[in-house]
XYZ file of C-alpha atoms in Angstrom:
579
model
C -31.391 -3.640 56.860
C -35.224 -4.189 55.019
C -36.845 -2.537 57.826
C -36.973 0.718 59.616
C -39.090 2.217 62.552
C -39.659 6.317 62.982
C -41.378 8.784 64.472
C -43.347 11.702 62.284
C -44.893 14.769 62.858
C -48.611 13.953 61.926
C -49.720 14.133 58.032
C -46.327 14.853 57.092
C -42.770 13.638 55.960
C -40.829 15.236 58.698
C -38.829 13.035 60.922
C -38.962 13.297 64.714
C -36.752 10.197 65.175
C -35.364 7.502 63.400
C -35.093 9.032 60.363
C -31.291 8.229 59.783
C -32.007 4.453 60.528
C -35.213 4.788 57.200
C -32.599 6.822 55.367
C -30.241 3.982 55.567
C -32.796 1.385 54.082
C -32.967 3.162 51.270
C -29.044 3.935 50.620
C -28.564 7.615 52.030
C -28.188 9.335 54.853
C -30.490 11.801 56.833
C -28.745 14.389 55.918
C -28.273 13.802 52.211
C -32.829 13.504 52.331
C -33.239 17.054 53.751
C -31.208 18.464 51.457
C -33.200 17.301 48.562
C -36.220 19.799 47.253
C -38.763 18.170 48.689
C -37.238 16.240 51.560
C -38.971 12.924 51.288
C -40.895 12.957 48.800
C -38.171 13.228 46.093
C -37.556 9.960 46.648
C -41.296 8.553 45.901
C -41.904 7.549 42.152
C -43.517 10.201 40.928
C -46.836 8.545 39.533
C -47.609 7.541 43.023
C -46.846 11.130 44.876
C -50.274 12.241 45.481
C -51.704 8.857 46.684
C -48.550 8.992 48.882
C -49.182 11.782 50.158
C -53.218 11.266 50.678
C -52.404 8.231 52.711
C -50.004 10.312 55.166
C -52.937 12.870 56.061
C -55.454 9.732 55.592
C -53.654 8.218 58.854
C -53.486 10.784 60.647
C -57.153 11.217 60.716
C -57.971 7.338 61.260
C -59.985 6.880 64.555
C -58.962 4.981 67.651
C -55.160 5.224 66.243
C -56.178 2.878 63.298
C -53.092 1.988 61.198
C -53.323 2.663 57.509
C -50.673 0.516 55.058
C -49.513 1.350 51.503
C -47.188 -0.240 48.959
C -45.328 2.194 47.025
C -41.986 2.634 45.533
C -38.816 4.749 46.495
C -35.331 5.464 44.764
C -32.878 4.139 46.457
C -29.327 6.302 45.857
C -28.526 3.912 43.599
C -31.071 4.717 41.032
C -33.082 1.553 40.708
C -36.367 1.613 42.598
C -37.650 -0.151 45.666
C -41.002 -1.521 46.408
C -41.916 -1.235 50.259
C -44.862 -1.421 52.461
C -45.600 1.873 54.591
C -47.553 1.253 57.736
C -48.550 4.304 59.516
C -50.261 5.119 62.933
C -51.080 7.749 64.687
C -49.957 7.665 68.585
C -53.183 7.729 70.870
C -53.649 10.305 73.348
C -50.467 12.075 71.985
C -51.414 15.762 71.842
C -48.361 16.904 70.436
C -49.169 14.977 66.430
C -46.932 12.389 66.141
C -47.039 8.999 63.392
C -45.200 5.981 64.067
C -44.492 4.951 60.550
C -42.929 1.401 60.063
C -41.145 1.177 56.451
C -40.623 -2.652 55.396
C -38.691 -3.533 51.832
C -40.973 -6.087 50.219
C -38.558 -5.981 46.701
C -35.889 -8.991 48.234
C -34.169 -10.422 44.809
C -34.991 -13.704 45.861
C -38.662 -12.928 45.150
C -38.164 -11.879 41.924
C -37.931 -14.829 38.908
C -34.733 -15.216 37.295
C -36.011 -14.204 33.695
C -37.603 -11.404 34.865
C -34.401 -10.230 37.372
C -31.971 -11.013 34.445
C -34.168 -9.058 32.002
C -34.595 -6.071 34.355
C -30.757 -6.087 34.958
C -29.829 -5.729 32.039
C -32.163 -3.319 30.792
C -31.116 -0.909 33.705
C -27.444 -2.051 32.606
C -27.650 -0.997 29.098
C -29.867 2.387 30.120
C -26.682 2.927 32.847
C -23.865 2.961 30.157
C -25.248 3.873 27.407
C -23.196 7.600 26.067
C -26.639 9.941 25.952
C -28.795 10.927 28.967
C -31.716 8.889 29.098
C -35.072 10.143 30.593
C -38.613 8.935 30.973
C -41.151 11.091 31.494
C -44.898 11.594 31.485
C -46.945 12.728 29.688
C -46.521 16.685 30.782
C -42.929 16.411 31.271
C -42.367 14.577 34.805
C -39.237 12.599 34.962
C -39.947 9.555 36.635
C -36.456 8.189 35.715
C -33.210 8.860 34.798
C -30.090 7.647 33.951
C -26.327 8.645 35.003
C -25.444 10.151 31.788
C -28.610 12.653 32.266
C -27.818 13.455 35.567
C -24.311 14.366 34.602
C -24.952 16.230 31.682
C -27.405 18.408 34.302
C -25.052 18.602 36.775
C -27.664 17.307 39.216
C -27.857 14.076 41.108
C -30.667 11.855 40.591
C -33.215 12.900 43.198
C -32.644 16.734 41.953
C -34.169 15.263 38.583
C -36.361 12.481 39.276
C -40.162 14.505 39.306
C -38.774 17.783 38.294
C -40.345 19.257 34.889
C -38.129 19.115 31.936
C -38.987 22.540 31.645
C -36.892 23.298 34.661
C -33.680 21.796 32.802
C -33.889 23.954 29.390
C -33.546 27.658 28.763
C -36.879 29.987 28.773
C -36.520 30.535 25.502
C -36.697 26.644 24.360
C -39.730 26.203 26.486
C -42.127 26.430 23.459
C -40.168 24.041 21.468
C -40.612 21.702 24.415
C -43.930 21.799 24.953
C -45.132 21.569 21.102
C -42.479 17.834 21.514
C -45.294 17.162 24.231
C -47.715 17.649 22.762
C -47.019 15.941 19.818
C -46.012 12.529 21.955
C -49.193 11.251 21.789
C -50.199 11.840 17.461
C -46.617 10.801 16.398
C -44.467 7.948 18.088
C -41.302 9.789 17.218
C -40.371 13.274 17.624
C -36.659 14.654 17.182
C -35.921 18.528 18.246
C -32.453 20.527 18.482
C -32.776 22.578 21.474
C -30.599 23.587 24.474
C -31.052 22.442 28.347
C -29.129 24.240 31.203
C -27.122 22.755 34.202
C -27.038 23.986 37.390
C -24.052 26.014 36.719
C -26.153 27.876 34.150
C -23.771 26.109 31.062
C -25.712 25.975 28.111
C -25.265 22.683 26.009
C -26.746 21.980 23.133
C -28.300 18.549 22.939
C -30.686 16.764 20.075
C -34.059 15.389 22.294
C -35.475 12.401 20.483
C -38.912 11.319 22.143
C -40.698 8.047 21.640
C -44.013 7.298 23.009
C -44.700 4.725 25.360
C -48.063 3.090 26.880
C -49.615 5.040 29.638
C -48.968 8.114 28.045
C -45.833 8.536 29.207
C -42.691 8.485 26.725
C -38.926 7.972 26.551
C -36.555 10.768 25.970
C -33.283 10.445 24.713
C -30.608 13.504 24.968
C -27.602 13.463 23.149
C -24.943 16.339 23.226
C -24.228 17.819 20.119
C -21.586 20.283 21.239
C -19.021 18.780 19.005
C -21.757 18.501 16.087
C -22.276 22.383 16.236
C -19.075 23.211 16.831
C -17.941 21.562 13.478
C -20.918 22.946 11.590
C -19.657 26.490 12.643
C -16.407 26.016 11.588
C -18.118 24.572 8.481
C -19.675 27.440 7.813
C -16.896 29.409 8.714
C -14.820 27.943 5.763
C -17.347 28.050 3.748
C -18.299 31.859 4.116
C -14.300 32.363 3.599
C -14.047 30.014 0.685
C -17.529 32.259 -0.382
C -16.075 35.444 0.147
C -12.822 34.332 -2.258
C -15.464 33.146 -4.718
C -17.494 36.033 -5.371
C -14.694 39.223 -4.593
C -12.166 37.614 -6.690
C -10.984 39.815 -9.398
C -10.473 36.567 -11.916
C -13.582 35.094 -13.769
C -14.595 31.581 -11.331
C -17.229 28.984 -12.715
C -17.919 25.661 -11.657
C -19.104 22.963 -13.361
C -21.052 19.848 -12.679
C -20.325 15.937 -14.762
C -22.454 17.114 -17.742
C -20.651 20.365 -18.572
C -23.320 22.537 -16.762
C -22.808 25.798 -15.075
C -23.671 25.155 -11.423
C -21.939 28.517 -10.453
C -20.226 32.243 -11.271
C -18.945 34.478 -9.729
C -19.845 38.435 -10.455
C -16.274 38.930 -11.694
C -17.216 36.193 -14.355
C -20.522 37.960 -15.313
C -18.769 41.078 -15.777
C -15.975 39.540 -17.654
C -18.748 38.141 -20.034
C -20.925 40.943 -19.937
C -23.984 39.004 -18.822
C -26.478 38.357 -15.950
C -25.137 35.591 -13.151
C -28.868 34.001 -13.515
C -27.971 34.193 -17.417
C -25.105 31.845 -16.694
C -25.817 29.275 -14.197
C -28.066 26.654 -15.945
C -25.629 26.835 -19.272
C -23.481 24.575 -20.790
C -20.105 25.515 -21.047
C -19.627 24.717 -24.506
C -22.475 27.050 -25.346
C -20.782 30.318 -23.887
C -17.682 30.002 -25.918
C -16.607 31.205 -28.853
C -18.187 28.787 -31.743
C -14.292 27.593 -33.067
C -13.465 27.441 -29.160
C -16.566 24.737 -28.356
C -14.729 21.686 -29.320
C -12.064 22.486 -27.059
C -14.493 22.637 -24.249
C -15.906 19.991 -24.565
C -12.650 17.778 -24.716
C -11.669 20.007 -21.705
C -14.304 18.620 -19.340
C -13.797 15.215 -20.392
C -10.009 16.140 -19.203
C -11.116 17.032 -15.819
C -13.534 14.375 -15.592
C -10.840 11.970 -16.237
C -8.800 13.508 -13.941
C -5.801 15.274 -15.642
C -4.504 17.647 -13.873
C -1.910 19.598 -15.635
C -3.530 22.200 -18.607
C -0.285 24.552 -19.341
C -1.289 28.102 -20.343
C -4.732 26.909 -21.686
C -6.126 29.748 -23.914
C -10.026 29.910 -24.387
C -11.986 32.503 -26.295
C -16.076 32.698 -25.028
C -18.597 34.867 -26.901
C -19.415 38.047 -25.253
C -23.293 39.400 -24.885
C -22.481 41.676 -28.276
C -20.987 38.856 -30.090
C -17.248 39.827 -29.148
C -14.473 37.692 -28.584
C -12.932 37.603 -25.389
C -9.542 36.050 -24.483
C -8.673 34.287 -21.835
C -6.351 32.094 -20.197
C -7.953 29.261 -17.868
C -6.998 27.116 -14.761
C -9.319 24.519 -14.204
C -9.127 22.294 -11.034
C -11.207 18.959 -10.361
C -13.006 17.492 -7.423
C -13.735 13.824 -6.785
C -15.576 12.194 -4.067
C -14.140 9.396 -1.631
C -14.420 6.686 -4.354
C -12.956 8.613 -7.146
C -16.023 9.715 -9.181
C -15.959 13.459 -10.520
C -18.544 15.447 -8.432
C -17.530 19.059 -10.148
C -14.749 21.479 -11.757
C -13.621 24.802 -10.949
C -12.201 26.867 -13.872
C -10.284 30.112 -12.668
C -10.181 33.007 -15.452
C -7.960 35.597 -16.440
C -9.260 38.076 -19.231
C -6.346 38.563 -21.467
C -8.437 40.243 -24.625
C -6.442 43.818 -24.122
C -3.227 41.692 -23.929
C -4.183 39.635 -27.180
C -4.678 42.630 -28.497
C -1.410 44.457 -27.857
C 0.289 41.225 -28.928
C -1.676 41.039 -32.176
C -0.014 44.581 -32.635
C 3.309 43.795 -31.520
C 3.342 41.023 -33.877
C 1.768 43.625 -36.764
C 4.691 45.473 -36.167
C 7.454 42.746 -36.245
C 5.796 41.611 -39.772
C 5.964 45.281 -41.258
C 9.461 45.262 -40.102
C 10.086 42.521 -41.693
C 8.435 43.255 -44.591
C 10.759 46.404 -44.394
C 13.652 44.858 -44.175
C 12.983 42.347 -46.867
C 11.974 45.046 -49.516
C 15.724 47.285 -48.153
C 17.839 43.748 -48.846
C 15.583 43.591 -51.702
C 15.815 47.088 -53.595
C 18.730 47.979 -51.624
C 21.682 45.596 -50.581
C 20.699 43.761 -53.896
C 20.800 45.948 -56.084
C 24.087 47.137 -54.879
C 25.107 43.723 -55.056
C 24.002 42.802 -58.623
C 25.805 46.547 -59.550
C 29.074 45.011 -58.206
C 28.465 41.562 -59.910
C 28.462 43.502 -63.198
C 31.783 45.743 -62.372
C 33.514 42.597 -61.504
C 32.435 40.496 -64.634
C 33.872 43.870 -66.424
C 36.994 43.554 -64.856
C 37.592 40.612 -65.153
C 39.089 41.175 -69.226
C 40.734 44.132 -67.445
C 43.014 42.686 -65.112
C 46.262 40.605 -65.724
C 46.069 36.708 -66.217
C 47.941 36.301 -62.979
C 44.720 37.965 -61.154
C 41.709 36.759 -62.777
C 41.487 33.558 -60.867
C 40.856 35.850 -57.695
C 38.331 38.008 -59.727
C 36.508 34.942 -60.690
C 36.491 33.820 -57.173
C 34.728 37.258 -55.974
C 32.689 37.401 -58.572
C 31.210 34.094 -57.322
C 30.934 34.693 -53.968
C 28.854 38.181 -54.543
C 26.857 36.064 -56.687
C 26.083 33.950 -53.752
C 25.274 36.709 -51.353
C 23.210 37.628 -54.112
C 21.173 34.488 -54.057
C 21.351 34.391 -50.324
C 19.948 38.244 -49.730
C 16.881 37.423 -52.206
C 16.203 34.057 -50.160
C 16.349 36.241 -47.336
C 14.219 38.766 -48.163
C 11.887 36.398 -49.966
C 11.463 34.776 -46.516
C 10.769 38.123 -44.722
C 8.353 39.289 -47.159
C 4.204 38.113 -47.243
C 4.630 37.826 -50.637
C 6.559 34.361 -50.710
C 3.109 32.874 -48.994
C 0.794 35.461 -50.607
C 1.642 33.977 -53.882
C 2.023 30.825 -53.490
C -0.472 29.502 -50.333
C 0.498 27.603 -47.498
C 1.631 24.714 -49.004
C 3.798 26.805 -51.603
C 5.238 28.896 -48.929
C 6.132 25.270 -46.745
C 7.680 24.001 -50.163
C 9.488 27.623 -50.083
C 10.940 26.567 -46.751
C 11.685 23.493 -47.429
C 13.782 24.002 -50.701
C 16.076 26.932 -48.810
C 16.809 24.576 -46.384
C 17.963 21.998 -48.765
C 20.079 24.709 -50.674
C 22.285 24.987 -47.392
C 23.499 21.688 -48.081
C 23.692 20.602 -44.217
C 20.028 19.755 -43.558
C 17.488 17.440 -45.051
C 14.499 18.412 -44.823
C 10.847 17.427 -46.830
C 7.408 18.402 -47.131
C 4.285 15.990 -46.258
C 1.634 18.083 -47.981
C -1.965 17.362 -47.860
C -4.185 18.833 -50.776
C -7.723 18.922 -48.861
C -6.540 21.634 -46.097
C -7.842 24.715 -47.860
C -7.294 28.309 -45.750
C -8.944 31.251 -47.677
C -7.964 33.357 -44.733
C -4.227 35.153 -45.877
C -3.607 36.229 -42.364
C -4.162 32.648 -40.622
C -1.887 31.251 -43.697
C 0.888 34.011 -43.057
C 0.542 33.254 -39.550
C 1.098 29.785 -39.786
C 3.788 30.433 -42.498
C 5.668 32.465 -39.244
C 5.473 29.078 -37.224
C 6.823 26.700 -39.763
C 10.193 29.238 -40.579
C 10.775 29.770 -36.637
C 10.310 26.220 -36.096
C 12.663 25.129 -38.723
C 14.836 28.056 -37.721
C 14.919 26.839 -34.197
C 15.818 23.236 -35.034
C 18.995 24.043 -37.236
C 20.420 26.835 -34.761
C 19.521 25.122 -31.341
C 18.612 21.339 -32.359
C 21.694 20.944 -35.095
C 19.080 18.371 -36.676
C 20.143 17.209 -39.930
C 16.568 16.248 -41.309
C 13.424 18.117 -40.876
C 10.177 17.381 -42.233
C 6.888 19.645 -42.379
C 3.832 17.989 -42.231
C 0.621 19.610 -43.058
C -2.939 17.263 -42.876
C -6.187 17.283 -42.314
C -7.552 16.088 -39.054
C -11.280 16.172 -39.280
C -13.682 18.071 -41.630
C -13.080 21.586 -39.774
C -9.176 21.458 -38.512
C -6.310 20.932 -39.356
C -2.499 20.534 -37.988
C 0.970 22.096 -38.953
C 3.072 19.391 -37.368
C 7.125 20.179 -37.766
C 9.493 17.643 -36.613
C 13.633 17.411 -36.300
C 15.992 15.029 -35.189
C 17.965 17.318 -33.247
C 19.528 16.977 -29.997
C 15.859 18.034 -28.323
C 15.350 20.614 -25.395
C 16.335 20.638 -21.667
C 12.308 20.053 -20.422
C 11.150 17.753 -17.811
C 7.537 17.234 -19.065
C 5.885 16.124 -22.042
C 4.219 18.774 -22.960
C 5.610 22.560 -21.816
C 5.687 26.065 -22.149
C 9.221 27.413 -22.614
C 10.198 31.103 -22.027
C 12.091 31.580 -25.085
C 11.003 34.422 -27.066
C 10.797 32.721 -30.084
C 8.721 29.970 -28.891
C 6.511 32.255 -27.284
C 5.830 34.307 -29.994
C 4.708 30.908 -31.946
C 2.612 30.274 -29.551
C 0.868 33.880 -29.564
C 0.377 33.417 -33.419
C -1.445 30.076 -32.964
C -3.461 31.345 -30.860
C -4.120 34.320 -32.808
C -5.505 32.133 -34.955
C -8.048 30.262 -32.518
C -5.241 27.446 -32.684
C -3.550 25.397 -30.131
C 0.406 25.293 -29.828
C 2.121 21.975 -28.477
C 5.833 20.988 -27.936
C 6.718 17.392 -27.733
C 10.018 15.925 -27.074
C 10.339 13.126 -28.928
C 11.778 9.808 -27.003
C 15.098 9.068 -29.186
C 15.985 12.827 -29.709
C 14.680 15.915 -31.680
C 11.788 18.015 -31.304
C 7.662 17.668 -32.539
C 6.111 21.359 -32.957
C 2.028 20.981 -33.709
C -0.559 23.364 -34.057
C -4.014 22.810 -34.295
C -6.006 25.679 -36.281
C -9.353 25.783 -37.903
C -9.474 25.672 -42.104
C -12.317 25.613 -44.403
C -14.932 23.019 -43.970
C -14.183 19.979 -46.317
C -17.103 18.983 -48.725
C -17.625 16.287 -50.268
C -15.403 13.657 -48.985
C -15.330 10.828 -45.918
C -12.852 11.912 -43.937
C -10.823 9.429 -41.067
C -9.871 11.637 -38.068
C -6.318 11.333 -37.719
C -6.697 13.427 -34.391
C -4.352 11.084 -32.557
């Protein structure tokens, strides 16, 4: 049906009769109108509600029964809007104030051009389906539509929202916020606010209101629920005050570093460790709060985590403390990269080891003065006694019969060779065999007794610029060179050996000893091993500020290298033979 006849009390909205027949013009039932707020009038486009309701008392007061006519537009239940033409008169001579109002739908399709039905369809189309509520309202905060989405997300149906305040759809508490967005409609054509609006159930859902202004001063709202969005940025946050907490309550020393080697981050445990101010730290380069003969090694260490290695075996670094002190420490560093692979910051975990260095530095004190003590007893003692009975034998050898002196000879010899092996021995143990004659004299040392034992080759690559005035770094190193060779005759059964001392740039230098033994059982390339005498050359080169590597070679045997500092070369172009 287009058209629809009723009776109304006089001036007013209220239905005497036929208000189930206008009702059904319109898409609803009787019914469904009175339940609405405001009865009728909810469904009158809210721009036009006064003049609608001006013209209902207007005809009521024409004279003589006069009818009065309006055009004006009503939601239908289906949310689009109808234009129709009110005609209203009041009854003559009826005392008790009744209106016979004639409704007549003037909005047929085929009245409407094509462009502008197709345009208008799919407008509504597109504000129907689209996933956030869509409202337009004027310019104090009148919806004068809405879409399905919006009245979903309320909980309402359409005529429960349709010229209802927006204020009536958000918490107290948001109303501020709301009215500021208002305001500000008509000096910016874009405003975007995070607020809250409230169903009818009382749930709360947060939603993200972006306004645009429109002609008229009215504007277009657009809700979108951010539920999901907020709930992610509190778990966010959640992790991140966890991950936080870890960072600054761990007992270990944590820094993190951006692409350029700069502090970005430190933890207090790291401020104590280094006995400075967290503001003192962040803003530094890494490089800059080690020890000087450490800062090389920094730097190539953030070019390793920039590249992207990720395995650094018991790395050992030593940074400067606020007095000037050396502090020891062994490192973890871990790298971050963004989706396409570029480094966006390191992490470098810290464990201060200085009271361990030092106990080790006196554990190893106290294996050298053992040695020392045990070199100087087969020294004085065991070869003395042996040289005593080299002389009784040579004695009795012109005292025994002919038939015996064969055997005599044949002792005699073989204390004479214990004799020779007790001095090598206890030439070995003592400092003196490197005091005396320097690094390279004590590596010749080594590498003549090994060639005296008749099963082993083994050679010296010597080179004459590497000068160390320091006698503990040489005796140090010294250590290395006899375990290592010691290592690769009882565990390797090499039969050649050579010890290779060079240069490497103008401030270090490398010990490099390598066999051709059978090799170790290791998986890697590089590794730490748990055998006590490996161990124990590692300690020493890194007693020395050096750095201790084991390489399995690919045919068989075994490469030993450590890195130390020596004396600055002078005076002479120098290739670095680093790799």
């Amino acid at each position: 049906p287009r058209r629809a006849f009723g009776l109304c009390a006089t001036g007013s909205t209220k239905f005497l009769h036929g208000g189930d027949h206008v009702a059904e013009i319109f898409g609803y039932s009787a019914e469904r109108i009175a339940s609405l707020p405001e009865g009728w009038l909810s469904l009158v486009y809210p721009e036009e509600r006064e003049n609608y309701e001006a013209f209902q008392k207007s005809a009521s007061l024409q004279a003589g029964g006069t009818p009065a006519a309006m055009t004006v537009r009503f939601l239908r239940s289906d949310g689009t809007w109808e234009w129709a033409r009110v005609i209203r008169k009041r009854l003559a001579g009826d005392d008790s104030g009744v209106d016979a109002v004639l409704f007549w739908v003037i909005t047929p399709d085929d009245q409407v051009p094509d462009p502008l039905r197709e345009a208008d369809a799919m407008f509504r189309k597109l504000v129907e389906q689209a996933g956030d509520g869509i409202l337009l309202v004027d310019g104090v905060g009148n919806v004068l539509e809405a879409n399905a989405f919006a009245c979903e997300s309320l909980k309402r149906d359409l005529p429960e929202v349709i010229g209802h305040n927006v204020l009536e759809f958000v918490p107290p508490e948001f109303h501020p916020n709301v009215i500021a967005s208002l305001q500000r409609i008509g000096k910016e054509t874009r405003v975007s606010v995070e607020m809250c609006h409230q169903a009818t159930d009382g749930t709360i859902v947060p939603v993200e209101i972006t306004v645009g202004a429109l002609s008229g001063g009215r504007a277009l709202a657009i809700s979108r629920d951010i539920t999901h969005r907020k709930q992610a940025e509190r778990e966010r946050q959640a992790k991140e005050n966890y991950y936080r907490g870890l960072f600054e309550n761990n007992n270990s020393g944590v820094l993190v570093l951006d692409r350029s080697g700069v502090l970005t981050d430190a933890n207090p445990a790291l401020a104590r460790m280094l006995q400075k101010e967290r503001a003192e730290l962040i803003g530094q380069k890494f490089e800059k709060i080690l020890s000087p003969d450490h800062r090389a090694k920094g730097s190539q260490l953030i070019e390793q985590m920039i590249s992207g290695r990720d395995s650094f075996p018991d790395l050992h670094l030593v940074f400067q403390g606020k007095s000037g002190n050396r502090i020891q420490t062994y490192g973890s560093p871990t790298s971050f990269f963004d989706q396409d692979g570029h480094f966006t910051h390191g992490l470098l975990l810290l464990n201060d080891v200085t009271d361990l260095k030092k106990l080790e530095n006196q554990i190893i004190k106290v294996a050298e003065q053992e040695q020392i003590r045990i070199g100087h007893d087969l020294h004085d003692g065991v070869g003395q006694l042996l040289t005593g009975i080299g002389s009784m034998m040579e004695a009795l050898e012109y005292d025994v019969a002919p038939e015996q002196k064969a055997t005599v000879v044949r002792i005699r010899d073989l204390l004479s060779q214990a004799l020779t092996d007790t001095r090598r021995i206890s030439h070995g143990l003592s400092p003196a065999a490197v005091k005396n004659r320097g690094l390279p004299g004590g590596l010749q040392l080594i590498a003549d007794t090994v060639e005296q034992s008749r099963h082993c080759k083994c050679k010296c690559e010597l080179d004459e610029s590497v000068v160390i005035q320091d006698e503990t770094m040489v005796t140090h190193l010294f250590r290395i060179a006899q375990e290592a060779v010691s290592n690769a005759q009882r565990h390797g059964k090499a039969s050649e050996i050579t010890l290779s001392l060079t240069r490497l740039d103008s401030m270090t230098a490398a010990l490099v000893i390598t066999d051709n033994g059978k090799g170790m059982p290791i998986r890697r390339k590089f590794v730490s091993s748990d055998g006590i005498g490996l161990r124990v050359m590692k300690y020493r080169a890194e007693l020395i500020g050096g750095e201790f590597l084991i390489q399995t070679l690919p045919q068989s045997g075994v490469r030993i290298t450590c890195r130390f500092p020596c004396d600055r070369l002078k005076g002479r172009n120098l290739t670095n033979r680093s790799k």
